[in-house]
Amino acid sequence: QVQLVESGGGLVQAGGSLRLSCAASGRTFSSYAMGWFRQAPGKEREFVAAITRGGGTTRYADSVKGRFTISRDNAKNTVNLQMNSLKPEDTAVYYCAADYSVLIWSAPGEYDYWGQGTQVTVSS
């Protein structure tokens, strides 16, 4: 069982930055690939970024590539999402998720555990 708690969301102007963090409980955090997803009102949950267990491989949605960076610290059981050059279309609830896998996936259904989400609002 893994419990995930996101933090760091808020209101920011377009062009600004935010850093999201996800704290995981449990002693086996390093056994899980981690992902970030987001869901805007009226839209389906979409993939943002993912990172392998050891942090050696990352994957990004085309819409955030070059602006967002995912990282993890297995000693601290945390995964972060640094978001730069934010745009109004980045406005959504952001979720972190854990997948007991050596691979990383973009489909939400592949993930086993989810946090409660944190709101990110980007004003124009």
Protein backbone atom coordinates (compact mmCIF):
# COMPACT_ATOMS: atom_id res chain seq x y z
CA GLN A 1 0.00 0.00 0.00
CA VAL A 2 1.28 3.45 -0.95
CA GLN A 3 -0.25 6.73 0.14
CA LEU A 4 0.51 9.82 -1.90
CA VAL A 5 0.07 13.45 -0.87
CA GLU A 6 0.62 16.29 -3.32
CA SER A 7 1.51 19.86 -2.44
CA GLY A 8 2.74 23.04 -4.09
CA GLY A 9 -0.21 24.01 -6.21
CA GLY A 10 -1.52 27.54 -6.38
CA LEU A 11 -2.29 30.58 -8.52
CA VAL A 12 0.41 31.92 -10.82
CA GLN A 13 0.55 34.30 -13.75
CA ALA A 14 1.31 33.07 -17.23
CA GLY A 15 5.04 32.70 -17.70
CA GLY A 16 5.59 31.93 -14.05
CA SER A 17 6.76 28.79 -12.30
CA LEU A 18 5.53 26.33 -9.70
CA ARG A 19 7.07 23.27 -8.11
CA LEU A 20 4.78 20.42 -7.17
CA SER A 21 5.83 17.78 -4.69
CA CYS A 22 4.40 14.38 -3.91
CA ALA A 23 5.26 12.66 -0.64
CA ALA A 24 4.85 8.90 -0.50
CA SER A 25 4.41 6.67 2.51
CA GLY A 26 5.84 3.20 2.75
CA ARG A 27 9.26 1.64 2.61
CA THR A 28 9.09 0.49 -1.02
CA PHE A 29 8.88 3.83 -2.80
CA SER A 30 11.86 2.93 -4.96
CA SER A 31 9.90 -0.04 -6.33
CA TYR A 32 7.40 2.23 -8.03
CA ALA A 33 7.54 4.18 -11.22
CA MET A 34 5.93 7.56 -10.61
CA GLY A 35 3.79 9.74 -12.81
CA TRP A 36 2.09 13.11 -12.84
CA PHE A 37 -1.30 13.58 -14.47
CA ARG A 38 -3.70 16.48 -14.69
CA GLN A 39 -7.40 16.98 -15.18
CA ALA A 40 -9.07 20.19 -16.26
CA PRO A 41 -12.81 20.76 -15.75
CA GLY A 42 -14.85 18.83 -18.28
CA LYS A 43 -11.83 16.99 -19.64
CA GLU A 44 -10.35 13.57 -19.16
CA ARG A 45 -7.33 12.97 -16.98
CA GLU A 46 -4.20 13.32 -19.09
CA PHE A 47 -0.59 12.26 -18.77
CA VAL A 48 1.99 14.92 -17.93
CA ALA A 49 5.24 13.17 -17.01
CA ALA A 50 6.66 9.96 -15.59
CA ILE A 51 9.92 8.68 -14.15
CA THR A 52 11.31 5.20 -13.65
CA ARG A 53 12.09 3.64 -10.29
CA GLY A 54 15.70 4.75 -10.19
CA GLY A 55 15.08 8.06 -11.93
CA GLY A 56 17.18 7.22 -14.94
CA THR A 57 14.44 7.55 -17.54
CA THR A 58 11.74 10.19 -17.88
CA ARG A 59 8.90 10.73 -20.28
CA TYR A 60 6.82 13.84 -21.00
CA ALA A 61 3.67 14.79 -22.80
CA ASP A 62 4.41 16.85 -25.90
CA SER A 63 2.45 19.76 -24.43
CA VAL A 64 4.88 20.16 -21.50
CA LYS A 65 8.16 18.99 -23.01
CA GLY A 66 10.89 21.56 -22.46
CA ARG A 67 8.89 23.38 -19.77
CA PHE A 68 8.30 20.75 -17.07
CA THR A 69 10.85 18.55 -15.32
CA ILE A 70 10.07 15.49 -13.23
CA SER A 71 12.52 14.27 -10.59
CA ARG A 72 12.55 11.98 -7.58
CA ASP A 73 14.45 11.49 -4.36
CA ASN A 74 14.12 7.88 -3.21
CA ALA A 75 15.85 8.65 0.08
CA LYS A 76 13.10 11.15 0.90
CA ASN A 77 10.22 9.26 -0.78
CA THR A 78 9.34 12.25 -2.91
CA VAL A 79 8.69 13.01 -6.56
CA ASN A 80 8.64 16.55 -7.87
CA LEU A 81 7.37 18.37 -10.91
CA GLN A 82 9.09 21.64 -11.74
CA MET A 83 6.81 23.65 -14.00
CA ASN A 84 8.23 26.65 -15.86
CA SER A 85 6.81 28.99 -18.50
CA LEU A 86 3.31 28.16 -17.36
CA LYS A 87 0.39 28.79 -19.68
CA PRO A 88 -3.32 29.25 -18.94
CA GLU A 89 -3.95 25.88 -20.60
CA ASP A 90 -1.87 24.24 -17.86
CA THR A 91 -4.67 25.04 -15.40
CA ALA A 92 -5.90 21.77 -13.88
CA VAL A 93 -5.86 19.58 -10.82
CA TYR A 94 -2.52 17.78 -10.79
CA TYR A 95 -2.23 14.24 -9.45
CA CYS A 96 0.75 12.07 -8.71
CA ALA A 97 0.47 8.33 -9.18
CA ALA A 98 2.52 5.22 -8.45
CA ASP A 99 2.89 2.13 -10.61
CA TYR A 100 4.57 -1.06 -9.41
CA SER A 101 6.52 -1.52 -12.62
CA VAL A 102 9.97 -1.28 -14.15
CA LEU A 103 8.45 0.54 -17.10
CA ILE A 104 6.74 3.92 -17.30
CA TRP A 105 3.34 4.37 -18.84
CA SER A 106 1.19 7.27 -19.98
CA ALA A 107 -2.17 5.57 -19.46
CA PRO A 108 -3.83 6.39 -16.13
CA GLY A 109 -5.19 2.85 -15.89
CA GLU A 110 -1.68 1.46 -15.51
CA TYR A 111 -1.15 3.20 -12.17
CA ASP A 112 -1.99 1.55 -8.89
CA TYR A 113 -2.13 4.43 -6.40
CA TRP A 114 -3.19 8.06 -6.63
CA GLY A 115 -2.96 11.17 -4.54
CA GLN A 116 -5.86 13.52 -3.87
CA GLY A 117 -4.61 16.18 -6.28
CA THR A 118 -3.48 19.79 -6.03
CA GLN A 119 -4.98 22.71 -7.94
CA VAL A 120 -2.83 24.70 -10.34
CA THR A 121 -4.34 27.86 -11.81
CA VAL A 122 -2.51 29.95 -14.39
CA SER A 123 -3.94 33.38 -15.08
CA SER A 124 -3.47 35.17 -18.39
